[in-house]
PDB file of C-alpha atoms in Angstrom:
ATOM      1  CA  UNK A 195      91.396  51.565 103.714  1.00 57.00           C
ATOM      2  CA  UNK A 196      89.884  54.743 101.633  1.00 60.00           C
ATOM      3  CA  UNK A 197      90.062  57.977 103.973  1.00 64.00           C
ATOM      4  CA  UNK A 198      86.907  59.081 105.006  1.00 81.00           C
ATOM      5  CA  UNK A 199      85.637  62.336 103.121  1.00 86.00           C
ATOM      6  CA  UNK A 200      84.659  64.433 106.313  1.00 89.00           C
ATOM      7  CA  UNK A 201      88.670  63.885 107.518  1.00 89.00           C
ATOM      8  CA  UNK A 202      89.797  65.315 104.385  1.00 89.00           C
ATOM      9  CA  UNK A 203      87.660  68.519 104.731  1.00 90.00           C
ATOM     10  CA  UNK A 204      88.732  68.928 108.217  1.00 91.00           C
ATOM     11  CA  UNK A 205      92.221  68.593 107.072  1.00 92.00           C
ATOM     12  CA  UNK A 206      92.131  71.419 104.503  1.00 90.00           C
ATOM     13  CA  UNK A 207      90.236  73.338 107.436  1.00 89.00           C
ATOM     14  CA  UNK A 208      93.477  72.797 109.842  1.00 90.00           C
ATOM     15  CA  UNK A 209      95.541  74.291 107.037  1.00 89.00           C
ATOM     16  CA  UNK A 210      93.632  76.988 105.790  1.00 85.00           C
ATOM     17  CA  UNK A 211      92.888  78.192 109.551  1.00 86.00           C
ATOM     18  CA  UNK A 212      96.485  77.518 110.773  1.00 85.00           C
ATOM     19  CA  UNK A 213      95.629  75.587 113.838  1.00 87.00           C
ATOM     20  CA  UNK A 214      94.157  72.607 114.958  1.00 90.00           C
ATOM     21  CA  UNK A 215      92.668  74.846 117.688  1.00 89.00           C
ATOM     22  CA  UNK A 216      90.865  76.777 115.332  1.00 88.00           C
ATOM     23  CA  UNK A 217      89.638  74.077 113.031  1.00 89.00           C
ATOM     24  CA  UNK A 218      88.265  72.508 116.371  1.00 90.00           C
ATOM     25  CA  UNK A 219      86.388  75.617 117.548  1.00 89.00           C
ATOM     26  CA  UNK A 220      84.954  75.948 113.974  1.00 86.00           C
ATOM     27  CA  UNK A 221      83.599  72.390 113.609  1.00 87.00           C
ATOM     28  CA  UNK A 222      82.517  72.637 117.665  1.00 88.00           C
ATOM     29  CA  UNK A 223      84.948  69.813 117.948  1.00 89.00           C
ATOM     30  CA  UNK A 224      87.682  69.101 121.034  1.00 91.00           C
ATOM     31  CA  UNK A 225      91.177  70.027 120.103  1.00 90.00           C
ATOM     32  CA  UNK A 226      92.186  66.341 120.920  1.00 91.00           C
ATOM     33  CA  UNK A 227      89.124  65.027 118.582  1.00 92.00           C
ATOM     34  CA  UNK A 228      90.727  67.020 115.742  1.00 92.00           C
ATOM     35  CA  UNK A 229      94.332  65.819 116.328  1.00 91.00           C
ATOM     36  CA  UNK A 230      93.151  62.226 116.499  1.00 92.00           C
ATOM     37  CA  UNK A 231      91.117  62.656 113.211  1.00 92.00           C
ATOM     38  CA  UNK A 232      94.520  63.871 111.426  1.00 92.00           C
ATOM     39  CA  UNK A 233      96.594  61.265 112.840  1.00 92.00           C
ATOM     40  CA  UNK A 234      94.211  58.619 111.892  1.00 91.00           C
ATOM     41  CA  UNK A 235      94.128  60.134 108.124  1.00 90.00           C
ATOM     42  CA  UNK A 236      97.914  60.089 108.262  1.00 90.00           C
ATOM     43  CA  UNK A 237      98.015  56.602 109.473  1.00 89.00           C
ATOM     44  CA  UNK A 238      95.435  55.480 106.717  1.00 89.00           C
ATOM     45  CA  UNK A 239      97.894  57.280 103.994  1.00 89.00           C
ATOM     46  CA  UNK A 240     100.891  55.997 105.677  1.00 89.00           C
ATOM     47  CA  UNK A 241     102.578  59.380 105.402  1.00 89.00           C
ATOM     48  CA  UNK A 242     103.201  62.347 107.751  1.00 92.00           C
ATOM     49  CA  UNK A 243     101.266  65.259 106.342  1.00 92.00           C
ATOM     50  CA  UNK A 244     101.980  68.204 109.065  1.00 92.00           C
ATOM     51  CA  UNK A 245     104.690  68.964 110.604  1.00 88.00           C
ATOM     52  CA  UNK A 246     103.861  70.529 114.177  1.00 81.00           C
ATOM     53  CA  UNK A 247     105.644  73.015 116.275  1.00 75.00           C
ATOM     54  CA  UNK A 248     104.381  75.261 119.335  1.00 67.00           C
ATOM     55  CA  UNK A 249     104.114  78.321 116.549  1.00 73.00           C
ATOM     56  CA  UNK A 250     103.379  77.061 113.390  1.00 79.00           C
ATOM     57  CA  UNK A 251     102.063  73.937 111.186  1.00 86.00           C
ATOM     58  CA  UNK A 252     104.016  73.112 108.232  1.00 88.00           C
ATOM     59  CA  UNK A 253     102.977  70.897 105.557  1.00 90.00           C
ATOM     60  CA  UNK A 254     105.346  67.995 104.076  1.00 91.00           C
ATOM     61  CA  UNK A 255     105.598  67.334 100.536  1.00 91.00           C
ATOM     62  CA  UNK A 256     102.789  64.784 100.763  1.00 91.00           C
ATOM     63  CA  UNK A 257     100.562  66.783 103.190  1.00 90.00           C
ATOM     64  CA  UNK A 258     100.697  69.601 100.182  1.00 90.00           C
ATOM     65  CA  UNK A 259      99.869  67.062  97.612  1.00 90.00           C
ATOM     66  CA  UNK A 260      96.858  66.172  99.508  1.00 90.00           C
ATOM     67  CA  UNK A 261      95.780  69.635 100.915  1.00 89.00           C
ATOM     68  CA  UNK A 262      95.532  70.612  97.138  1.00 87.00           C
ATOM     69  CA  UNK A 263      93.222  67.711  96.587  1.00 85.00           C
ATOM     70  CA  UNK A 264      91.207  68.081  99.728  1.00 88.00           C
ATOM     71  CA  UNK A 265      90.648  71.849  99.013  1.00 85.00           C
ATOM     72  CA  UNK A 266      88.572  70.709  95.843  1.00 83.00           C
ATOM     73  CA  UNK A 267      86.892  67.903  98.234  1.00 84.00           C
ATOM     74  CA  UNK A 268      85.919  70.562 100.366  1.00 80.00           C
ATOM     75  CA  UNK A 269      84.663  73.020  97.766  1.00 77.00           C
ATOM     76  CA  UNK A 270      82.786  70.494  96.016  1.00 77.00           C
ATOM     77  CA  UNK A 271      80.977  69.512  99.147  1.00 77.00           C
ATOM     78  CA  UNK A 272      80.235  73.295  99.991  1.00 71.00           C
ATOM     79  CA  UNK A 273      78.952  73.619  96.292  1.00 68.00           C
ATOM     80  CA  UNK A 274      76.758  70.596  96.658  1.00 70.00           C
ATOM     81  CA  UNK A 275      75.533  72.254  99.811  1.00 68.00           C
ATOM     82  CA  UNK A 276      74.852  75.061  98.742  1.00 62.00           C
ATOM     83  CA  UNK A 277      72.934  74.051  95.788  1.00 61.00           C
ATOM     84  CA  UNK A 278      70.202  72.649  97.955  1.00 60.00           C
ATOM     85  CA  UNK A 279      70.183  75.410 100.931  1.00 56.00           C
ATOM     86  CA  UNK A 280      70.721  78.387  99.057  1.00 55.00           C
ATOM     87  CA  UNK A 281      74.020  79.249 101.587  1.00 51.00           C
ATOM     88  CA  UNK A 282      76.160  80.478  98.780  1.00 50.00           C
ATOM     89  CA  UNK A 283      73.878  83.767  99.069  1.00 57.00           C
ATOM     90  CA  UNK A 284      74.778  84.137 102.654  1.00 60.00           C
ATOM     91  CA  UNK A 285      77.460  86.594 103.193  1.00 77.00           C
ATOM     92  CA  UNK A 286      79.948  85.022 105.728  1.00 83.00           C
ATOM     93  CA  UNK A 287      83.206  83.211 105.623  1.00 85.00           C
ATOM     94  CA  UNK A 288      86.754  83.577 104.878  1.00 89.00           C
ATOM     95  CA  UNK A 289      88.702  84.895 101.867  1.00 93.00           C
ATOM     96  CA  UNK A 290      92.213  84.787 101.150  1.00 93.00           C
ATOM     97  CA  UNK A 291      93.592  87.295  98.696  1.00 94.00           C
ATOM     98  CA  UNK A 292      97.056  88.618  97.152  1.00 94.00           C
ATOM     99  CA  UNK A 293      97.149  91.966  95.585  1.00 94.00           C
ATOM    100  CA  UNK A 294      99.859  94.130  94.199  1.00 90.00           C
ATOM    101  CA  UNK A 295     101.923  96.284  96.651  1.00 90.00           C
ATOM    102  CA  UNK A 296     101.095  99.474  94.842  1.00 90.00           C
ATOM    103  CA  UNK A 297      97.326  99.016  94.450  1.00 91.00           C
ATOM    104  CA  UNK A 298      96.828  97.741  98.079  1.00 91.00           C
ATOM    105  CA  UNK A 299      98.882 100.752  99.573  1.00 91.00           C
ATOM    106  CA  UNK A 300      96.645 102.969  96.986  1.00 92.00           C
ATOM    107  CA  UNK A 301      93.632 101.742  97.758  1.00 93.00           C
ATOM    108  CA  UNK A 302      92.662  98.017  98.374  1.00 94.00           C
ATOM    109  CA  UNK A 303      93.801  98.063 102.274  1.00 94.00           C
ATOM    110  CA  UNK A 304      90.812 100.870 102.678  1.00 95.00           C
ATOM    111  CA  UNK A 305      88.618  98.956 100.150  1.00 96.00           C
ATOM    112  CA  UNK A 306      89.016  95.748 101.507  1.00 96.00           C
ATOM    113  CA  UNK A 307      88.806  96.838 105.154  1.00 96.00           C
ATOM    114  CA  UNK A 308      85.550  98.477 104.278  1.00 96.00           C
ATOM    115  CA  UNK A 309      83.824  95.569 102.751  1.00 96.00           C
ATOM    116  CA  UNK A 310      84.766  93.510 105.969  1.00 94.00           C
ATOM    117  CA  UNK A 311      82.997  96.552 108.024  1.00 94.00           C
ATOM    118  CA  UNK A 312      80.115  95.901 105.270  1.00 93.00           C
ATOM    119  CA  UNK A 313      79.732  92.696 105.891  1.00 92.00           C
ATOM    120  CA  UNK A 314      80.991  91.289 109.161  1.00 91.00           C
ATOM    121  CA  UNK A 315      80.407  87.790 109.060  1.00 91.00           C
ATOM    122  CA  UNK A 316      83.152  87.683 106.167  1.00 92.00           C
ATOM    123  CA  UNK A 317      87.169  87.962 107.368  1.00 93.00           C
ATOM    124  CA  UNK A 318      89.475  88.451 104.625  1.00 95.00           C
ATOM    125  CA  UNK A 319      93.189  87.907 104.792  1.00 94.00           C
ATOM    126  CA  UNK A 320      95.092  90.237 102.295  1.00 94.00           C
ATOM    127  CA  UNK A 321      98.853  89.789 101.204  1.00 93.00           C
ATOM    128  CA  UNK A 322     100.726  92.257  99.360  1.00 91.00           C
ATOM    129  CA  UNK A 323     103.219  91.093  97.137  1.00 84.00           C
ATOM    130  CA  UNK A 324     104.794  92.063  93.866  1.00 79.00           C
ATOM    131  CA  UNK A 325     104.811  88.449  92.159  1.00 79.00           C
ATOM    132  CA  UNK A 326     102.288  86.177  90.164  1.00 78.00           C
ATOM    133  CA  UNK A 327     101.307  83.862  92.874  1.00 81.00           C
ATOM    134  CA  UNK A 328     100.280  80.338  92.476  1.00 81.00           C
ATOM    135  CA  UNK A 329      96.555  81.077  93.008  1.00 83.00           C
ATOM    136  CA  UNK A 330      95.496  77.372  92.915  1.00 79.00           C
ATOM    137  CA  UNK A 331      98.720  75.688  94.460  1.00 79.00           C
ATOM    138  CA  UNK A 332      99.081  78.399  97.391  1.00 84.00           C
ATOM    139  CA  UNK A 333      95.435  78.476  98.090  1.00 84.00           C
ATOM    140  CA  UNK A 334      94.132  81.837  97.021  1.00 89.00           C
ATOM    141  CA  UNK A 335      90.782  82.744  96.545  1.00 91.00           C
ATOM    142  CA  UNK A 336      91.240  86.237  94.527  1.00 93.00           C
ATOM    143  CA  UNK A 337      93.677  87.628  93.306  1.00 93.00           C
ATOM    144  CA  UNK A 338      94.347  91.268  91.985  1.00 94.00           C
ATOM    145  CA  UNK A 339      96.760  91.194  88.937  1.00 90.00           C
ATOM    146  CA  UNK A 340      98.376  93.584  86.655  1.00 88.00           C
ATOM    147  CA  UNK A 341      99.459  92.241  83.583  1.00 81.00           C
ATOM    148  CA  UNK A 342      98.656  89.357  81.431  1.00 69.00           C
ATOM    149  CA  UNK A 343      96.741  86.088  82.196  1.00 66.00           C
ATOM    150  CA  UNK A 344      97.973  82.997  80.656  1.00 66.00           C
ATOM    151  CA  UNK A 345      96.744  80.422  82.745  1.00 62.00           C
ATOM    152  CA  UNK A 346      93.132  78.914  81.285  1.00 62.00           C
ATOM    153  CA  UNK A 347      92.286  77.646  84.491  1.00 67.00           C
ATOM    154  CA  UNK A 348      91.616  80.750  86.000  1.00 80.00           C
ATOM    155  CA  UNK A 349      88.863  83.239  85.710  1.00 84.00           C
ATOM    156  CA  UNK A 350      89.801  86.981  85.156  1.00 87.00           C
ATOM    157  CA  UNK A 351      87.631  89.855  85.595  1.00 90.00           C
ATOM    158  CA  UNK A 352      88.717  93.208  83.722  1.00 92.00           C
ATOM    159  CA  UNK A 353      88.775  96.070  86.220  1.00 95.00           C
ATOM    160  CA  UNK A 354      90.529  98.886  84.253  1.00 94.00           C
ATOM    161  CA  UNK A 355      93.850  99.871  82.454  1.00 95.00           C
ATOM    162  CA  UNK A 356      96.825 101.145  84.292  1.00 95.00           C
ATOM    163  CA  UNK A 357      99.061 103.751  82.163  1.00 95.00           C
ATOM    164  CA  UNK A 358     102.553 104.078  83.056  1.00 95.00           C
ATOM    165  CA  UNK A 359     104.541 107.428  83.046  1.00 97.00           C
ATOM    166  CA  UNK A 360     107.608 108.863  82.877  1.00 97.00           C
ATOM    167  CA  UNK A 361     108.415 111.866  85.373  1.00 98.00           C
ATOM    168  CA  UNK A 362     111.067 113.824  87.328  1.00 98.00           C
ATOM    169  CA  UNK A 363     111.350 116.624  89.945  1.00 98.00           C
ATOM    170  CA  UNK A 364     111.274 120.077  88.744  1.00 98.00           C
ATOM    171  CA  UNK A 365     114.841 120.114  90.553  1.00 97.00           C
ATOM    172  CA  UNK A 366     116.121 117.919  88.195  1.00 98.00           C
ATOM    173  CA  UNK A 367     114.745 119.360  85.025  1.00 97.00           C
ATOM    174  CA  UNK A 368     116.224 122.867  85.789  1.00 97.00           C
ATOM    175  CA  UNK A 369     119.516 120.963  86.294  1.00 97.00           C
ATOM    176  CA  UNK A 370     119.383 118.593  83.461  1.00 97.00           C
ATOM    177  CA  UNK A 371     116.892 119.876  80.943  1.00 96.00           C
ATOM    178  CA  UNK A 372     113.485 118.365  79.583  1.00 96.00           C
ATOM    179  CA  UNK A 373     113.790 115.452  77.397  1.00 96.00           C
ATOM    180  CA  UNK A 374     111.438 116.328  74.042  1.00 95.00           C
ATOM    181  CA  UNK A 375     111.916 113.179  72.143  1.00 96.00           C
ATOM    182  CA  UNK A 376     112.315 109.349  73.864  1.00 96.00           C
ATOM    183  CA  UNK A 377     115.637 109.281  72.625  1.00 96.00           C
ATOM    184  CA  UNK A 378     116.884 112.263  74.943  1.00 97.00           C
ATOM    185  CA  UNK A 379     116.491 109.535  77.658  1.00 97.00           C
ATOM    186  CA  UNK A 380     119.626 108.275  76.985  1.00 96.00           C
ATOM    187  CA  UNK A 381     121.806 111.186  78.175  1.00 95.00           C
ATOM    188  CA  UNK A 382     119.690 111.204  81.177  1.00 97.00           C
ATOM    189  CA  UNK A 383     119.938 109.261  84.804  1.00 97.00           C
ATOM    190  CA  UNK A 384     116.968 107.005  84.672  1.00 97.00           C
ATOM    191  CA  UNK A 385     115.803 105.290  87.807  1.00 97.00           C
ATOM    192  CA  UNK A 386     115.220 102.001  87.483  1.00 95.00           C
ATOM    193  CA  UNK A 387     112.143  99.787  88.759  1.00 92.00           C
ATOM    194  CA  UNK A 388     113.625  96.250  88.516  1.00 87.00           C
ATOM    195  CA  UNK A 389     110.114  94.847  89.325  1.00 77.00           C
ATOM    196  CA  UNK A 390     108.075  94.956  86.360  1.00 68.00           C
ATOM    197  CA  UNK A 391     107.177  92.330  83.584  1.00 58.00           C
ATOM    198  CA  UNK A 392     109.010  93.952  80.541  1.00 60.00           C
ATOM    199  CA  UNK A 393     112.855  94.234  80.752  1.00 73.00           C
ATOM    200  CA  UNK A 394     113.590  97.063  83.821  1.00 87.00           C
ATOM    201  CA  UNK A 395     115.542  99.127  81.269  1.00 92.00           C
ATOM    202  CA  UNK A 396     113.546  98.764  78.251  1.00 93.00           C
ATOM    203  CA  UNK A 397     111.000 101.651  78.636  1.00 95.00           C
ATOM    204  CA  UNK A 398     108.191 101.192  76.055  1.00 94.00           C
ATOM    205  CA  UNK A 399     107.086 103.766  73.455  1.00 95.00           C
ATOM    206  CA  UNK A 400     104.547 104.420  70.818  1.00 94.00           C
ATOM    207  CA  UNK A 401     105.157 105.480  67.383  1.00 91.00           C
ATOM    208  CA  UNK A 402     102.322 105.428  64.504  1.00 88.00           C
ATOM    209  CA  UNK A 403     100.699 103.040  66.435  1.00 86.00           C
ATOM    210  CA  UNK A 404     103.540 100.639  67.265  1.00 92.00           C
ATOM    211  CA  UNK A 405     105.136  99.924  70.441  1.00 93.00           C
ATOM    212  CA  UNK A 406     108.742  99.826  70.553  1.00 94.00           C
ATOM    213  CA  UNK A 407     111.595  99.712  73.383  1.00 94.00           C
ATOM    214  CA  UNK A 408     114.143 101.907  74.128  1.00 95.00           C
ATOM    215  CA  UNK A 409     117.109 100.784  76.596  1.00 95.00           C
ATOM    216  CA  UNK A 410     117.607 103.408  79.040  1.00 96.00           C
ATOM    217  CA  UNK A 411     120.729 103.351  81.629  1.00 95.00           C
ATOM    218  CA  UNK A 412     120.920 104.728  85.228  1.00 94.00           C
ATOM    219  CA  UNK A 413     122.921 104.097  88.520  1.00 94.00           C
ATOM    220  CA  UNK A 414     119.954 103.523  91.108  1.00 96.00           C
ATOM    221  CA  UNK A 415     117.574 100.728  90.726  1.00 94.00           C
ATOM    222  CA  UNK A 416     114.901  98.996  93.006  1.00 93.00           C
ATOM    223  CA  UNK A 417     112.200  96.647  93.127  1.00 89.00           C
ATOM    224  CA  UNK A 418     110.060  99.117  95.258  1.00 89.00           C
ATOM    225  CA  UNK A 419     107.944 101.420  93.789  1.00 90.00           C
ATOM    226  CA  UNK A 420     107.573 103.813  96.724  1.00 91.00           C
ATOM    227  CA  UNK A 421     111.597 103.644  97.028  1.00 94.00           C
ATOM    228  CA  UNK A 422     111.524 104.846  93.492  1.00 95.00           C
ATOM    229  CA  UNK A 423     108.778 107.837  93.897  1.00 96.00           C
ATOM    230  CA  UNK A 424     110.951 109.089  96.727  1.00 97.00           C
ATOM    231  CA  UNK A 425     113.959 109.072  94.607  1.00 97.00           C
ATOM    232  CA  UNK A 426     112.302 110.812  91.976  1.00 98.00           C
ATOM    233  CA  UNK A 427     110.720 113.339  94.181  1.00 98.00           C
ATOM    234  CA  UNK A 428     114.485 113.906  95.477  1.00 98.00           C
ATOM    235  CA  UNK A 429     115.467 115.018  92.335  1.00 97.00           C
ATOM    236  CA  UNK A 430     117.794 112.375  91.407  1.00 97.00           C
ATOM    237  CA  UNK A 431     116.774 111.400  88.168  1.00 97.00           C
ATOM    238  CA  UNK A 432     113.863 110.239  85.867  1.00 98.00           C
ATOM    239  CA  UNK A 433     111.341 107.433  86.884  1.00 97.00           C
ATOM    240  CA  UNK A 434     108.890 105.232  84.740  1.00 95.00           C
ATOM    241  CA  UNK A 435     106.169 103.966  86.832  1.00 94.00           C
ATOM    242  CA  UNK A 436     102.463 103.286  86.978  1.00 94.00           C
ATOM    243  CA  UNK A 437     100.929 106.572  86.759  1.00 96.00           C
ATOM    244  CA  UNK A 438      98.703 106.020  89.726  1.00 96.00           C
ATOM    245  CA  UNK A 439     101.506 105.872  92.238  1.00 95.00           C
ATOM    246  CA  UNK A 440     102.619 109.426  91.354  1.00 97.00           C
ATOM    247  CA  UNK A 441      98.938 110.956  90.536  1.00 97.00           C
ATOM    248  CA  UNK A 442      99.130 113.046  93.188  1.00 97.00           C
ATOM    249  CA  UNK A 443     102.836 114.311  92.932  1.00 98.00           C
ATOM    250  CA  UNK A 444     102.009 115.229  89.505  1.00 98.00           C
ATOM    251  CA  UNK A 445      98.928 117.525  90.620  1.00 97.00           C
ATOM    252  CA  UNK A 446     100.786 118.836  93.581  1.00 98.00           C
ATOM    253  CA  UNK A 447     103.853 119.836  91.013  1.00 98.00           C
ATOM    254  CA  UNK A 448     106.334 117.728  93.058  1.00 98.00           C
ATOM    255  CA  UNK A 449     106.919 115.948  89.878  1.00 98.00           C
ATOM    256  CA  UNK A 450     106.574 116.710  86.247  1.00 98.00           C
ATOM    257  CA  UNK A 451     105.028 114.145  83.368  1.00 97.00           C
ATOM    258  CA  UNK A 452     107.567 113.774  80.617  1.00 98.00           C
ATOM    259  CA  UNK A 453     106.679 112.693  76.999  1.00 97.00           C
ATOM    260  CA  UNK A 454     102.994 111.827  77.745  1.00 94.00           C
ATOM    261  CA  UNK A 455     101.994 110.984  74.289  1.00 93.00           C
ATOM    262  CA  UNK A 456     104.794 108.835  73.620  1.00 95.00           C
ATOM    263  CA  UNK A 457     104.576 106.613  76.704  1.00 94.00           C
ATOM    264  CA  UNK A 458     103.415 103.348  75.406  1.00 92.00           C
ATOM    265  CA  UNK A 459     103.286 100.998  78.518  1.00 92.00           C
ATOM    266  CA  UNK A 460      99.632 100.038  79.211  1.00 92.00           C
ATOM    267  CA  UNK A 461      98.970  97.317  81.655  1.00 91.00           C
ATOM    268  CA  UNK A 462      95.209  95.998  82.611  1.00 93.00           C
ATOM    269  CA  UNK A 463      94.310  95.321  86.087  1.00 94.00           C
ATOM    270  CA  UNK A 464      92.165  92.097  86.788  1.00 94.00           C
ATOM    271  CA  UNK A 465      90.447  90.308  89.603  1.00 94.00           C
ATOM    272  CA  UNK A 466      91.330  86.705  89.273  1.00 91.00           C
ATOM    273  CA  UNK A 467      89.811  83.864  90.968  1.00 88.00           C
ATOM    274  CA  UNK A 468      89.813  79.518  90.360  1.00 83.00           C
ATOM    275  CA  UNK A 469      87.571  78.278  87.503  1.00 75.00           C
ATOM    276  CA  UNK A 470      84.190  77.625  88.938  1.00 66.00           C
ATOM    277  CA  UNK A 471      80.785  77.601  87.518  1.00 55.00           C
ATOM    278  CA  UNK A 472      79.122  79.239  90.207  1.00 63.00           C
ATOM    279  CA  UNK A 473      81.847  81.093  92.294  1.00 72.00           C
ATOM    280  CA  UNK A 474      80.636  82.283  95.853  1.00 80.00           C
ATOM    281  CA  UNK A 475      78.607  85.401  96.273  1.00 83.00           C
ATOM    282  CA  UNK A 476      80.734  87.057  98.482  1.00 89.00           C
ATOM    283  CA  UNK A 477      83.724  86.400  96.064  1.00 91.00           C
ATOM    284  CA  UNK A 478      81.487  88.234  93.213  1.00 89.00           C
ATOM    285  CA  UNK A 479      80.578  90.994  95.828  1.00 92.00           C
ATOM    286  CA  UNK A 480      84.132  91.609  97.036  1.00 95.00           C
ATOM    287  CA  UNK A 481      85.361  92.077  93.308  1.00 95.00           C
ATOM    288  CA  UNK A 482      82.307  94.482  92.373  1.00 94.00           C
ATOM    289  CA  UNK A 483      83.264  96.176  95.722  1.00 96.00           C
ATOM    290  CA  UNK A 484      86.955  96.611  94.541  1.00 96.00           C
ATOM    291  CA  UNK A 485      85.890  97.596  91.451  1.00 95.00           C
ATOM    292  CA  UNK A 486      83.927 100.588  92.347  1.00 95.00           C
ATOM    293  CA  UNK A 487      86.983 101.810  94.528  1.00 94.00           C
ATOM    294  CA  UNK A 488      88.653 101.524  91.340  1.00 96.00           C
ATOM    295  CA  UNK A 489      86.608 103.377  89.402  1.00 95.00           C
ATOM    296  CA  UNK A 490      86.443 106.190  92.343  1.00 95.00           C
ATOM    297  CA  UNK A 491      89.715 107.071  91.555  1.00 95.00           C
ATOM    298  CA  UNK A 492      89.894 105.968  87.946  1.00 94.00           C
ATOM    299  CA  UNK A 493      91.514 109.507  86.674  1.00 95.00           C
ATOM    300  CA  UNK A 494      94.841 108.364  88.867  1.00 96.00           C
ATOM    301  CA  UNK A 495      95.244 105.777  85.937  1.00 94.00           C
TER     302      UNK A 495
END
């Protein structure tokens, strides 16, 4: 027997909302009705889809496969409804997004919270993490990415470019001298940011329009940009980080920018969402809101 489409949609809602009770509330159903319909779906498919505990729901392998398809069913049904009713123009619903830690702490937490205040019928779940999430597989509606986009099934909207900088505290420079050329860095303690797209110890420079790497060394590394910034301000070495992270420190004199015309690393910042002929208006407006907030402080980048 083929599963009912509305049961597939309900199953997707249970997973997205994280509980049977929330899905029941969203559909004006009793909890028992939701449980029976999911049980019916499992029986029809001959597979357990969800492991239930008192605290959380966990998808089985079969449940994970079905959830990806059920999301598409739910999206197609919503798009069909939107095409007739114009509901897509209404600003309501839930958005699940992932953003890089630096941008999240710098401006996106405040920008997204502001967006929610402007549009109280929209809720946003924003995850801060330094990895390229599987946007489709993990069920995200929107991702802010720094770097390059390889997945052709996704749509990317360029926001702005982020330039990297090399910097050090005045105290470090007074003790060890100021490098005048990239090769001088080989004589310095370079603080290593171990989370970045190119090799953590391969710092990029520009020479006559060509980008080339220089392998540096140092005795401290971290995958946390905030920790690297603190180590640099404390005078323990040179840091190679996105300029937006340390812009206030450069302006206040806590850090000094080094070799600014020769540093060659520039990465694009993109808003990325799943391919759709007509993305929901709430997603498009959130992207525009985020882009406007980036533009407000584009001098940081």
